[in-house]
GROMACS .gro file of C-alpha atoms in nm:
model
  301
    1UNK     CA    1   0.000   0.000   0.000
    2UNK     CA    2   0.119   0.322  -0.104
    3UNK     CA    3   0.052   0.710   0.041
    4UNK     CA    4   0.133   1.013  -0.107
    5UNK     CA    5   0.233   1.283   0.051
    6UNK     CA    6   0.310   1.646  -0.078
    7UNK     CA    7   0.444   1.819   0.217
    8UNK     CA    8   0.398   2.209   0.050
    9UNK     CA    9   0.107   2.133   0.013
   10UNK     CA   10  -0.031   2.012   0.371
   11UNK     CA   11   0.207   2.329   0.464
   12UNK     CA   12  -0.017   2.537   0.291
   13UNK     CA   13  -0.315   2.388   0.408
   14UNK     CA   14  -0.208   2.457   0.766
   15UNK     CA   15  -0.099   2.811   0.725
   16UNK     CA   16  -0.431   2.868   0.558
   17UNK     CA   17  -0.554   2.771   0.901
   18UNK     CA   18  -0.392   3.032   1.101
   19UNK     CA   19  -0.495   3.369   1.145
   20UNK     CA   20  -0.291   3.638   1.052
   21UNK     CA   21  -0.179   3.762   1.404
   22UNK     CA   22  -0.071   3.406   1.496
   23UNK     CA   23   0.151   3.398   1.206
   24UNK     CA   24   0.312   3.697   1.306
   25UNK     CA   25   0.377   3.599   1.677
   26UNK     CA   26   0.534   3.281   1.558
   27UNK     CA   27   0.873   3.305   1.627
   28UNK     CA   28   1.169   3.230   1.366
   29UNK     CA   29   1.397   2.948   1.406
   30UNK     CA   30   1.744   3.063   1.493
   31UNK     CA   31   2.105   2.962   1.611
   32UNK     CA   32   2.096   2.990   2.005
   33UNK     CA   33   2.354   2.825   2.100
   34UNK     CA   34   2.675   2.620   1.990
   35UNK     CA   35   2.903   2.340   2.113
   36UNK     CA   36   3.202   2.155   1.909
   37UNK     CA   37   3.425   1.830   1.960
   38UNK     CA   38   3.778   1.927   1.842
   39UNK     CA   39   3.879   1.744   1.468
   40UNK     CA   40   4.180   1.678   1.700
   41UNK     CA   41   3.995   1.434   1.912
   42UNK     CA   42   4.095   1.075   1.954
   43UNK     CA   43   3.873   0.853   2.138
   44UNK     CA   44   4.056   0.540   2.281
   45UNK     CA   45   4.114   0.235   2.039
   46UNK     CA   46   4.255   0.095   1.746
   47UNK     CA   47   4.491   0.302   1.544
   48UNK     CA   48   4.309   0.446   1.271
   49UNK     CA   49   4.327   0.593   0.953
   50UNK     CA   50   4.622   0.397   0.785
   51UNK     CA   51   4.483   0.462   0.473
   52UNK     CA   52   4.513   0.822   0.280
   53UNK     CA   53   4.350   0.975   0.522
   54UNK     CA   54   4.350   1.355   0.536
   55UNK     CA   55   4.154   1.658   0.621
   56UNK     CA   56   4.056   1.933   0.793
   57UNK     CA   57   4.393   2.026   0.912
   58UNK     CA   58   4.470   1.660   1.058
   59UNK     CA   59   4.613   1.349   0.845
   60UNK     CA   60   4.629   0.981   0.941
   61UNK     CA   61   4.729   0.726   1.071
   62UNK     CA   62   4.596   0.847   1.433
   63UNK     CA   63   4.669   0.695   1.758
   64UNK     CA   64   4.286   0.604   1.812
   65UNK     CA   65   3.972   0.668   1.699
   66UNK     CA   66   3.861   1.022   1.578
   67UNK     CA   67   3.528   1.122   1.535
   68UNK     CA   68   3.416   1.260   1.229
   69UNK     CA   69   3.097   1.386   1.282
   70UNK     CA   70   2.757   1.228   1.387
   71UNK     CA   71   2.518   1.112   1.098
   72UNK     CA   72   2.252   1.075   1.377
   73UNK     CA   73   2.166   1.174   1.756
   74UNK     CA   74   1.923   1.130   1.986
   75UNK     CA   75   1.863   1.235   2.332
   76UNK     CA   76   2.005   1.039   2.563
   77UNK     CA   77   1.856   0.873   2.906
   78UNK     CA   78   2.061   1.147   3.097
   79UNK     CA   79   1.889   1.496   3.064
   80UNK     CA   80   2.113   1.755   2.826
   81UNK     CA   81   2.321   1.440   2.735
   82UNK     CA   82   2.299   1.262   2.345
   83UNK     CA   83   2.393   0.974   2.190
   84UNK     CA   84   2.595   1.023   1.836
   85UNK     CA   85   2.649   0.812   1.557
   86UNK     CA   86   2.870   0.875   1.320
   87UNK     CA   87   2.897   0.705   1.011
   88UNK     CA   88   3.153   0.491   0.848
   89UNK     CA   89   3.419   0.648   0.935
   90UNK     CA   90   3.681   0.832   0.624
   91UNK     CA   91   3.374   0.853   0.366
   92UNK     CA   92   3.414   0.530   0.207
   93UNK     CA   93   3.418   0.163   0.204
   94UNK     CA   94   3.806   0.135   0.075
   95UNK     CA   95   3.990   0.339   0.351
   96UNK     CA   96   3.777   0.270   0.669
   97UNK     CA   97   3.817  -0.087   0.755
   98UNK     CA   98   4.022   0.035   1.098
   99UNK     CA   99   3.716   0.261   1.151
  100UNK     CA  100   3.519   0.115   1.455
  101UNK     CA  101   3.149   0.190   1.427
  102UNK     CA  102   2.910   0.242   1.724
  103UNK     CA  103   2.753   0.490   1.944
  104UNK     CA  104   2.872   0.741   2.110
  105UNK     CA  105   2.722   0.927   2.464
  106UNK     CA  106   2.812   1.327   2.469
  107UNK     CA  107   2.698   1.620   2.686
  108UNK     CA  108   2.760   1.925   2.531
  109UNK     CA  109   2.757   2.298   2.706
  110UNK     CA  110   2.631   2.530   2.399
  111UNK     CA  111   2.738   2.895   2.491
  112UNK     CA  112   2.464   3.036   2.385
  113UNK     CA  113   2.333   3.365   2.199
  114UNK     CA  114   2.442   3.691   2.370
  115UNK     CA  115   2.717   3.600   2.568
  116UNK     CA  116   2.977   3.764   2.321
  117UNK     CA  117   3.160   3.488   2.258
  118UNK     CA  118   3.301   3.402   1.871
  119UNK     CA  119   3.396   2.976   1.977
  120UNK     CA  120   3.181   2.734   2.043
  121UNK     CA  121   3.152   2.523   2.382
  122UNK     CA  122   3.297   2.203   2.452
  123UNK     CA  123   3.124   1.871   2.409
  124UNK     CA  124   3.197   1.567   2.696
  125UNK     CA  125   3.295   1.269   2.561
  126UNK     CA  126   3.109   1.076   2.826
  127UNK     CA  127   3.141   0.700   2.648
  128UNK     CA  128   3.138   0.512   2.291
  129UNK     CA  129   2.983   0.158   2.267
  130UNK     CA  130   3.104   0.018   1.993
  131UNK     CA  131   2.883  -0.254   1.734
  132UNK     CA  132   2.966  -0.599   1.744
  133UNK     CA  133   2.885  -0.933   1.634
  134UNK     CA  134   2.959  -1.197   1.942
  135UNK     CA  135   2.734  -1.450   1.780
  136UNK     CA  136   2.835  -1.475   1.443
  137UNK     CA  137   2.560  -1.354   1.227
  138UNK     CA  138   2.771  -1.237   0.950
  139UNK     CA  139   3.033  -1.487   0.961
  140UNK     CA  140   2.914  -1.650   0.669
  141UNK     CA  141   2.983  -1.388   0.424
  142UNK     CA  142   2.656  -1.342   0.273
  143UNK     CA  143   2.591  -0.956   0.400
  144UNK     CA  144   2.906  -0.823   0.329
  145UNK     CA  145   3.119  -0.861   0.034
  146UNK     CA  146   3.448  -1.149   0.158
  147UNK     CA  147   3.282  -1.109   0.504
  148UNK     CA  148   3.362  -0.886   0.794
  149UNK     CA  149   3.688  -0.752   0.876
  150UNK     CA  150   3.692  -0.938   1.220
  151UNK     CA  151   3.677  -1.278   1.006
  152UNK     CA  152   3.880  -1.221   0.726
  153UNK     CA  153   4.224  -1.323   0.696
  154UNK     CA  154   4.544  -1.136   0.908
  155UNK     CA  155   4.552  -0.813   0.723
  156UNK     CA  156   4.302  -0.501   0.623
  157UNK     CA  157   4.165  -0.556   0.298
  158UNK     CA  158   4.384  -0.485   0.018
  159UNK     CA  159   4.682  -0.387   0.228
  160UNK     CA  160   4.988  -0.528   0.455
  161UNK     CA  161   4.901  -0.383   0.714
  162UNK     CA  162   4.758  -0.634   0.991
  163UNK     CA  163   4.408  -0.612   1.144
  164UNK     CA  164   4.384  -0.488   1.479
  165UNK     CA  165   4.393  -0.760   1.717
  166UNK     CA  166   4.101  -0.585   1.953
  167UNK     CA  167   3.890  -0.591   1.636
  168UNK     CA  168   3.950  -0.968   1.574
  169UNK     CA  169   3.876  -1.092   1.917
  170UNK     CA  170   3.564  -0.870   1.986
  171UNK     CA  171   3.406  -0.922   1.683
  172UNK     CA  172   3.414  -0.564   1.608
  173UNK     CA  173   3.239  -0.367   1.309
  174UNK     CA  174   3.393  -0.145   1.132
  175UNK     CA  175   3.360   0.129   0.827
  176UNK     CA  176   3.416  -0.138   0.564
  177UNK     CA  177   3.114  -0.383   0.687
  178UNK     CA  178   2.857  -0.112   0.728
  179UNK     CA  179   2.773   0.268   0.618
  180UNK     CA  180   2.565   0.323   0.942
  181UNK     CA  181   2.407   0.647   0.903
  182UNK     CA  182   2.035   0.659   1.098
  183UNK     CA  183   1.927   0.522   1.438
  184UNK     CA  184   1.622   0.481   1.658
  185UNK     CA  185   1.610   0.367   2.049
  186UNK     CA  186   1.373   0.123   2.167
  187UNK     CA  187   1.191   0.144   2.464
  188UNK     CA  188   1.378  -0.153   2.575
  189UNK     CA  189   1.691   0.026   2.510
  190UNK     CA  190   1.806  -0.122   2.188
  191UNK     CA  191   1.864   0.028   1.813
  192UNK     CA  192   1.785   0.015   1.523
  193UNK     CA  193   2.041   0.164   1.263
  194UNK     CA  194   1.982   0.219   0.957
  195UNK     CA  195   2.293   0.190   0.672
  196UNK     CA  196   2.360   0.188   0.308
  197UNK     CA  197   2.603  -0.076   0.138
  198UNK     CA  198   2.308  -0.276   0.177
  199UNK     CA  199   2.086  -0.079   0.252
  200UNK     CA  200   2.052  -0.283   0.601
  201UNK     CA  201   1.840  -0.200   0.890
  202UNK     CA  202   2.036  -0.374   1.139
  203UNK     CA  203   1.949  -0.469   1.544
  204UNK     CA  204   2.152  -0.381   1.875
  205UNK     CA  205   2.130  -0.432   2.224
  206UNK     CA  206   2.263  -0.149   2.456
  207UNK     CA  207   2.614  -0.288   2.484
  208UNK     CA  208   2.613  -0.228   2.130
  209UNK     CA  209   2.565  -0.669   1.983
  210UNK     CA  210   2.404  -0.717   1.691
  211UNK     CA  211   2.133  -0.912   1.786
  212UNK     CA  212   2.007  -1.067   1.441
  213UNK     CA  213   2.142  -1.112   1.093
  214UNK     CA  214   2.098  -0.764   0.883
  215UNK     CA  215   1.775  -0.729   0.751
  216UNK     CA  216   1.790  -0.661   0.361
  217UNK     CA  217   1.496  -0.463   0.184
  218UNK     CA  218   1.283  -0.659  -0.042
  219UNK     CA  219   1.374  -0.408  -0.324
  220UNK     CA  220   1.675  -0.191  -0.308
  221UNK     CA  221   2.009  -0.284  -0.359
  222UNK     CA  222   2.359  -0.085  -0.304
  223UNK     CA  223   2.651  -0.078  -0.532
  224UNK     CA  224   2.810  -0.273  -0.232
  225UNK     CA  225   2.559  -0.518  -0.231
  226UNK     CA  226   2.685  -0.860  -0.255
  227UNK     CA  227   2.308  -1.006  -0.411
  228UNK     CA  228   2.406  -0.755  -0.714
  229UNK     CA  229   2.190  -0.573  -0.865
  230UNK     CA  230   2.201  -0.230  -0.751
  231UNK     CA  231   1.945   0.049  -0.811
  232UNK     CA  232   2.055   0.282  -0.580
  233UNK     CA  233   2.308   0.520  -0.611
  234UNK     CA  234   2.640   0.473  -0.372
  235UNK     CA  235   2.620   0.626  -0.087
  236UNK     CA  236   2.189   0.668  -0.112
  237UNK     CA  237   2.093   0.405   0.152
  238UNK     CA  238   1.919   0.446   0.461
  239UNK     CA  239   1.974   0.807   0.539
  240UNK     CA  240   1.709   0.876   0.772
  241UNK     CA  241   1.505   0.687   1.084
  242UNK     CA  242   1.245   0.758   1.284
  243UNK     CA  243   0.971   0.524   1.502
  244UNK     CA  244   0.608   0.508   1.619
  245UNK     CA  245   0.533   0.581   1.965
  246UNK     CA  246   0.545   0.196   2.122
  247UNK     CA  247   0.875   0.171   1.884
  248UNK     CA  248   0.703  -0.162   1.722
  249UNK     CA  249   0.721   0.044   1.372
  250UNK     CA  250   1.020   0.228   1.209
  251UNK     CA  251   1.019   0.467   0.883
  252UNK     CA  252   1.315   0.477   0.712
  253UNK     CA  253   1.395   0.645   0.367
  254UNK     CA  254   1.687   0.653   0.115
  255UNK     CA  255   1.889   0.963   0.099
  256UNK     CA  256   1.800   0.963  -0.284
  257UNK     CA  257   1.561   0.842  -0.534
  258UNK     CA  258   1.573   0.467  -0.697
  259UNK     CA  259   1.775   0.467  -1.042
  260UNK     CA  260   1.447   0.373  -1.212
  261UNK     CA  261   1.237   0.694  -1.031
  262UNK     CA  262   1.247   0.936  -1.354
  263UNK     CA  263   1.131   1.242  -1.125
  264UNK     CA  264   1.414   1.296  -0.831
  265UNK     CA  265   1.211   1.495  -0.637
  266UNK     CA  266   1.042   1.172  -0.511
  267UNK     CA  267   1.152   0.954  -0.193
  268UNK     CA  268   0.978   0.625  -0.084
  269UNK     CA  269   0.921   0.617   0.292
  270UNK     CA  270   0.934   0.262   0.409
  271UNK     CA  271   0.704   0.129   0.709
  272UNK     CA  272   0.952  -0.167   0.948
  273UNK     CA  273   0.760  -0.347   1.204
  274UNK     CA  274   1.012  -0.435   1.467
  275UNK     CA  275   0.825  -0.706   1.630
  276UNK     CA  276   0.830  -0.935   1.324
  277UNK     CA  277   1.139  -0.766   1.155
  278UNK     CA  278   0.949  -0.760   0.849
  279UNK     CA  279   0.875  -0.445   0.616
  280UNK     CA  280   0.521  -0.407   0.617
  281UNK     CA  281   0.475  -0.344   0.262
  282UNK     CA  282   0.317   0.021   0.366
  283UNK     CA  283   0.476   0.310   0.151
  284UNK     CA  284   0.422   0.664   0.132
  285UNK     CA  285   0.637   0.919  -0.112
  286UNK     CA  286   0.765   1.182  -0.003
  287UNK     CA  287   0.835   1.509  -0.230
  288UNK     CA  288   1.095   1.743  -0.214
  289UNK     CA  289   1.088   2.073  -0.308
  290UNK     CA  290   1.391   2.039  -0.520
  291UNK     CA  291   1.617   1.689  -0.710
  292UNK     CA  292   1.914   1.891  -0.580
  293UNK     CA  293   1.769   1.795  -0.193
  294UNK     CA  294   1.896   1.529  -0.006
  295UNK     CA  295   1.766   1.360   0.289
  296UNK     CA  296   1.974   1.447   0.565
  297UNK     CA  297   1.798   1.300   0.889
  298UNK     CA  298   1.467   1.219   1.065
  299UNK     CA  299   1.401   1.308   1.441
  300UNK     CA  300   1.065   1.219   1.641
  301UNK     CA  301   0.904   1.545   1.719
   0.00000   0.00000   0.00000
């Protein structure tokens, strides 16, 4: 089953609704306050970065684990604390297999508008769980293309250099299994995380273990795919995440349209019932105002 939805449109329809004065009170949206975690940072754990890596003003290998951004947060179970995800690491499958991928818990202290200041506040690094996979559901090789990095032979993929022996033991996931880019926490304190060489949605306890294999969609395929068949774009997956109330559905949606979708401006919203890790079959299209767009996130409101 399929919905449409044209978003302008309902906007219009709702702002037809308001009276004049209430439109004016409304207040605009605006920058009140800031808060940043130094490209400097290294959190404890495998070297990283042994692979070309370079940028703002910092160059690999590093002496840890940097974080280079969050692809997704969500408030945390300690008030004016968040957890961050970043994604998969250097920005692409080839140079992030000594990436570790997981979850991080921050607290930042925004200064905030008015106080005269030009730099932003700091951010506490309070903890980072990383993923896993204790029991073995990708061992097999079917998910990812010559299996995860934990199983593979003694060295990163297409190099001399040898795999982390923290990563090998613990099962660890890294940048070169998964693109993980969106996330939504259970009630029971698990996530769901969304990614994008599959696209997978993808199942973790709180101490970050994969709890089932990754589930595939029924349609959509990644250049990274091992099934083949692609008709996404690379880097197009699972961009965005958000859940029902009880948490027993998801809606996810691809950061860009299907190869075969002749008008851009249209994404397919797809409805994930978590009890029966199944995809319902319900659909509903979403337009954007533009092709050039891109899905960025989704956040429960």
């Amino acid at each position: 089953m399929k919905t449409r939805m044209e978003l302008p449109t309902l906007a219009a329809c709702l702002l037809g609704a308001l009276s004049t004065t209430a439109l004016a009170a409304a207040p605009a949206s605006q920058l009140t306050g800031w808060a940043m975690i130094a490209s400097t940072y290294l959190h404890p754990g495998p070297v990283s970065g042994q692979f070309g890596i370079s940028g703002n003003g910092v160059a690999g290998p590093f002496a840890g684990q940097p974080i280079p951004g969050f692809s997704g947060m969500l408030p945390s179970v300690n008030a004016g604390s968040f957890y961050g995800l970043p994604d998969n690491g250097f920005g692409a499958q080839g140079n992030s297999a000594d990436f570790v991928i997981g979850y991080y818990q921050v607290t930042p202290s925004f200064k905030i508008s008015g106080d005269g200041t030009t730099t932003p506040g700091s951010v506490a690094v309070n903890s980072f769980t990383p993923f896993s996979d204790p029991n073995g559901y990708l061992s097999a090789g079917n998910f990812i293309n010559n299996g995860p990095v934990y199983n593979r032979s003694t060295y990163y993929p297409n190099s001399a250099i040898a795999v982390d022996a923290s990563i090998k033991t613990g099962k660890l996931l890294t940048g070169a299994d998964f693109d993980v880019e969106s996330f939504a926490r259970l009630n029971d304190g698990s996530f769901w995380v969304g990614e994008e060489f599959g696209p997978y949605l993808l199942h973790f306890n709180a101490q970050g273990q994969l709890l089932g294999a990754p589930v595939p969609h029924p349609v959509l395929r990644a250049p990274q795919n091992p099934q083949g068949g692609a008709n996404l774009p690379s880097s197009r997956g699972f961009e965005a995440m958000s859940r029902n109330a009880d948490g027993s559905r998801l809606y996810v949606t691809t950061e860009a349209s299907i190869n075969s979708q002749p008008d851009k401006r249209l994404l397919e919203v797809y409805e994930f019932n978590t009890v029966s890790r199944q995809y319902t079959g319900v659909n509903f299209t979403y337009a954007k105002d533009s092709s050039d767009f891109i899905t960025g996130s989704a956040n429960n409101t």
